[in-house]
Tab-separated table of C-alpha atoms in Angstrom:
chain	number	residue	atom	x	y	z
A	1	MET	CA	95.390	83.485	125.739
A	2	SER	CA	99.063	83.518	124.879
A	3	GLU	CA	100.974	86.727	124.274
A	4	THR	CA	101.734	85.690	120.677
A	5	HIS	CA	98.059	85.026	119.978
A	6	GLY	CA	97.060	88.460	121.333
A	7	THR	CA	99.732	90.163	119.235
A	8	ASN	CA	98.555	88.317	116.121
A	9	GLU	CA	94.964	89.441	116.745
A	10	ALA	CA	96.146	93.021	117.227
A	11	ASN	CA	98.125	92.842	113.993
A	12	ILE	CA	95.088	91.542	112.119
A	13	LEU	CA	92.958	94.379	113.493
A	14	LYS	CA	95.619	96.926	112.536
A	15	GLY	CA	95.806	95.328	109.097
A	16	MET	CA	92.033	95.472	108.728
A	17	LEU	CA	91.962	99.138	109.699
A	18	ALA	CA	94.821	100.009	107.352
A	19	GLY	CA	93.171	97.999	104.590
A	20	ALA	CA	89.807	99.698	105.147
A	21	VAL	CA	91.442	103.125	104.862
A	22	GLY	CA	93.218	101.893	101.746
A	23	GLY	CA	89.942	100.581	100.335
A	24	LEU	CA	88.205	103.916	100.875
A	25	VAL	CA	90.981	105.866	99.180
A	26	ALA	CA	91.140	103.246	96.424
A	27	SER	CA	87.387	103.486	95.794
A	28	TRP	CA	87.759	107.222	95.214
A	29	THR	CA	90.855	106.692	93.050
A	30	MET	CA	89.025	104.070	91.005
A	31	ASN	CA	86.160	106.536	90.389
A	32	GLU	CA	88.601	109.223	89.293
A	33	PHE	CA	90.434	106.773	87.024
A	34	GLN	CA	87.117	105.802	85.426
A	35	LYS	CA	86.338	109.469	84.744
A	36	VAL	CA	89.707	109.853	82.998
A	37	TRP	CA	89.102	106.630	81.021
A	38	ALA	CA	85.639	107.856	79.956
A	39	ALA	CA	87.022	111.252	78.900
A	40	ALA	CA	89.803	109.598	76.901
A	41	GLU	CA	87.300	107.261	75.298
A	42	LYS	CA	85.085	110.207	74.388
A	43	GLN	CA	88.061	111.960	72.763
A	44	ILE	CA	89.037	108.837	70.824
A	45	THR	CA	85.498	108.127	69.618
A	46	GLY	CA	84.705	111.748	68.817
A	47	GLY	CA	82.082	112.062	71.540
A	48	LYS	CA	80.112	108.948	70.656
A	49	GLN	CA	78.907	106.705	73.456
A	50	GLY	CA	81.526	104.069	74.054
A	51	GLN	CA	81.549	100.916	76.083
A	52	GLN	CA	79.961	102.610	79.088
A	53	GLY	CA	77.030	103.421	76.847
A	54	ASP	CA	73.724	104.641	78.155
A	55	GLU	CA	73.786	102.070	80.938
A	56	GLN	CA	76.272	104.033	83.038
A	57	ASN	CA	76.044	107.529	81.574
A	58	GLY	CA	72.307	107.921	81.058
A	59	GLU	CA	70.078	109.969	83.322
A	60	ASP	CA	67.932	106.995	84.325
A	61	ALA	CA	70.759	104.468	84.432
A	62	GLU	CA	71.009	102.252	87.491
A	63	ASP	CA	74.349	100.665	88.197
A	64	ALA	CA	74.930	97.713	90.511
A	65	THR	CA	75.562	99.941	93.530
A	66	MET	CA	72.231	101.711	93.079
A	67	LYS	CA	70.435	98.380	92.680
A	68	THR	CA	72.173	97.083	95.798
A	69	ALA	CA	71.169	100.178	97.768
A	70	ASP	CA	67.575	99.645	96.669
A	71	ARG	CA	67.663	96.007	97.782
A	72	ILE	CA	69.088	97.030	101.159
A	73	SER	CA	66.293	99.589	101.527
A	74	GLN	CA	63.709	96.955	100.681
A	75	ALA	CA	65.143	94.600	103.290
A	76	LEU	CA	65.532	97.205	106.057
A	77	GLN	CA	62.716	99.659	105.357
A	78	GLY	CA	60.318	97.602	103.276
A	79	ARG	CA	60.331	100.159	100.454
A	80	HIS	CA	62.086	100.983	97.202
A	81	LEU	CA	64.311	104.017	96.981
A	82	THR	CA	63.421	106.916	94.703
A	83	LYS	CA	65.743	107.688	91.791
A	84	ALA	CA	67.237	110.579	93.757
A	85	GLU	CA	67.791	108.352	96.794
A	86	LYS	CA	69.452	105.697	94.635
A	87	LYS	CA	71.827	108.305	93.192
A	88	LYS	CA	72.859	109.280	96.733
A	89	ALA	CA	72.963	105.745	98.162
A	90	GLY	CA	74.868	104.143	95.266
A	91	PRO	CA	78.179	105.832	96.140
A	92	VAL	CA	77.688	104.887	99.806
A	93	VAL	CA	77.425	101.245	98.747
A	94	HIS	CA	80.502	101.626	96.529
A	95	TYR	CA	82.633	103.117	99.310
A	96	ALA	CA	81.351	100.696	101.945
A	97	PHE	CA	82.140	97.723	99.701
A	98	GLY	CA	85.554	99.183	98.904
A	99	ALA	CA	86.326	99.649	102.602
A	100	ILE	CA	85.130	96.148	103.501
A	101	MET	CA	87.166	94.533	100.722
A	102	GLY	CA	90.163	96.635	101.765
A	103	ALA	CA	89.756	95.416	105.356
A	104	VAL	CA	89.643	91.805	104.161
A	105	TYR	CA	92.760	92.454	102.100
A	106	GLY	CA	94.539	94.117	105.037
A	107	ALA	CA	93.781	91.126	107.275
A	108	SER	CA	94.944	88.750	104.541
A	109	VAL	CA	98.290	90.500	104.275
A	110	GLU	CA	98.745	90.222	108.052
A	111	VAL	CA	98.115	86.474	107.918
A	112	ASN	CA	100.051	85.905	104.698
A	113	PRO	CA	102.431	88.747	103.742
A	114	ALA	CA	102.739	87.310	100.221
A	115	ALA	CA	99.120	88.401	99.649
A	116	ASN	CA	100.419	91.860	98.701
A	117	ALA	CA	102.325	90.467	95.719
A	118	LEU	CA	102.745	92.731	92.703
A	119	ALA	CA	101.623	95.818	94.635
A	120	GLY	CA	98.010	94.652	94.990
A	121	ILE	CA	97.302	94.007	91.305
A	122	PRO	CA	96.319	90.343	91.864
A	123	PHE	CA	93.990	91.475	94.682
A	124	GLY	CA	92.276	93.895	92.299
A	125	ALA	CA	92.058	91.257	89.561
A	126	ILE	CA	90.559	88.689	91.928
A	127	LEU	CA	88.060	91.241	93.198
A	128	PHE	CA	87.079	92.080	89.614
A	129	ALA	CA	86.583	88.413	88.722
A	130	ALA	CA	84.701	87.540	91.913
A	131	ALA	CA	82.495	90.634	92.103
A	132	ASP	CA	81.951	91.886	88.548
A	133	GLU	CA	82.168	88.641	86.647
A	134	VAL	CA	80.533	86.225	89.125
A	135	ALA	CA	78.650	87.781	92.055
A	136	LEU	CA	76.909	90.718	90.355
A	137	PRO	CA	75.488	88.606	87.507
A	138	ALA	CA	74.556	85.778	89.916
A	139	LEU	CA	72.648	88.260	92.105
A	140	GLY	CA	70.899	89.811	89.105
A	141	LEU	CA	72.664	93.142	89.613
A	142	SER	CA	74.290	93.082	86.171
A	143	ALA	CA	73.984	91.140	82.949
A	144	LYS	CA	75.954	87.947	82.388
A	145	PRO	CA	79.593	88.556	81.387
A	146	ALA	CA	78.935	87.348	77.817
A	147	ALA	CA	76.540	90.290	77.336
A	148	TYR	CA	79.424	92.773	77.489
A	149	PRO	CA	82.134	93.396	74.884
A	150	LEU	CA	85.731	92.485	75.685
A	151	SER	CA	86.528	96.193	76.050
A	152	GLN	CA	84.094	96.423	78.987
A	153	HIS	CA	85.868	93.548	80.747
A	154	LEU	CA	89.226	95.231	80.135
A	155	TYR	CA	87.845	98.479	81.566
A	156	GLY	CA	86.664	96.625	84.685
A	157	LEU	CA	89.899	94.706	85.098
A	158	VAL	CA	92.110	97.791	84.745
A	159	SER	CA	89.837	99.798	87.070
A	160	HIS	CA	90.134	97.088	89.708
A	161	ALA	CA	93.909	96.876	89.211
A	162	VAL	CA	94.004	100.610	90.018
A	163	TYR	CA	91.873	99.869	93.088
A	164	GLY	CA	94.238	97.062	94.145
A	165	VAL	CA	97.423	99.096	93.726
A	166	THR	CA	95.919	102.039	95.597
A	167	THR	CA	94.627	99.827	98.412
A	168	GLU	CA	98.069	98.262	98.846
A	169	THR	CA	99.898	101.592	98.672
A	170	VAL	CA	97.678	103.247	101.272
A	171	ARG	CA	97.560	100.114	103.455
A	172	ARG	CA	101.342	100.010	103.519
A	173	ILE	CA	101.619	103.705	104.413
A	174	VAL	CA	98.986	103.519	107.145
A	175	ARG	CA	100.331	100.251	108.533
A	176	GLY	CA	103.884	101.607	108.580
């Protein structure tokens, strides 16, 4: 193996690690942003349920991360999770996915430095389109995109832009 090849592999691993850290921080930031958005929406609508509706705010609501956790449990343990277990496992899925996507992003930037264009916003937008608009509906983890109002798509897109910017910011700091 040539010295250049070894250095490139090391850079990719460093990029993946920095991206994973960025993805974890970004997943938390995205959650916090969504709380602020929901609070602002509640203020604007006078406390009425907005675009998040009962699906995300209700006691018995199951989001895509909870459904994914249940499917993982079925595959690994041969059983469904209880509601309480889903509530605990859903965030684990969210953070794991965020870290994995951050690692992919970090490796991408190492291979092609232009991948961090516009401070990670395109990364967040692509992730939104690929995950929320295509993969989740295709896997039966959410309804088809046409079932949601435009405001819900805007909410998802902006949330993922926040994720992208945070991932890039943290990746850059960690990577030095």
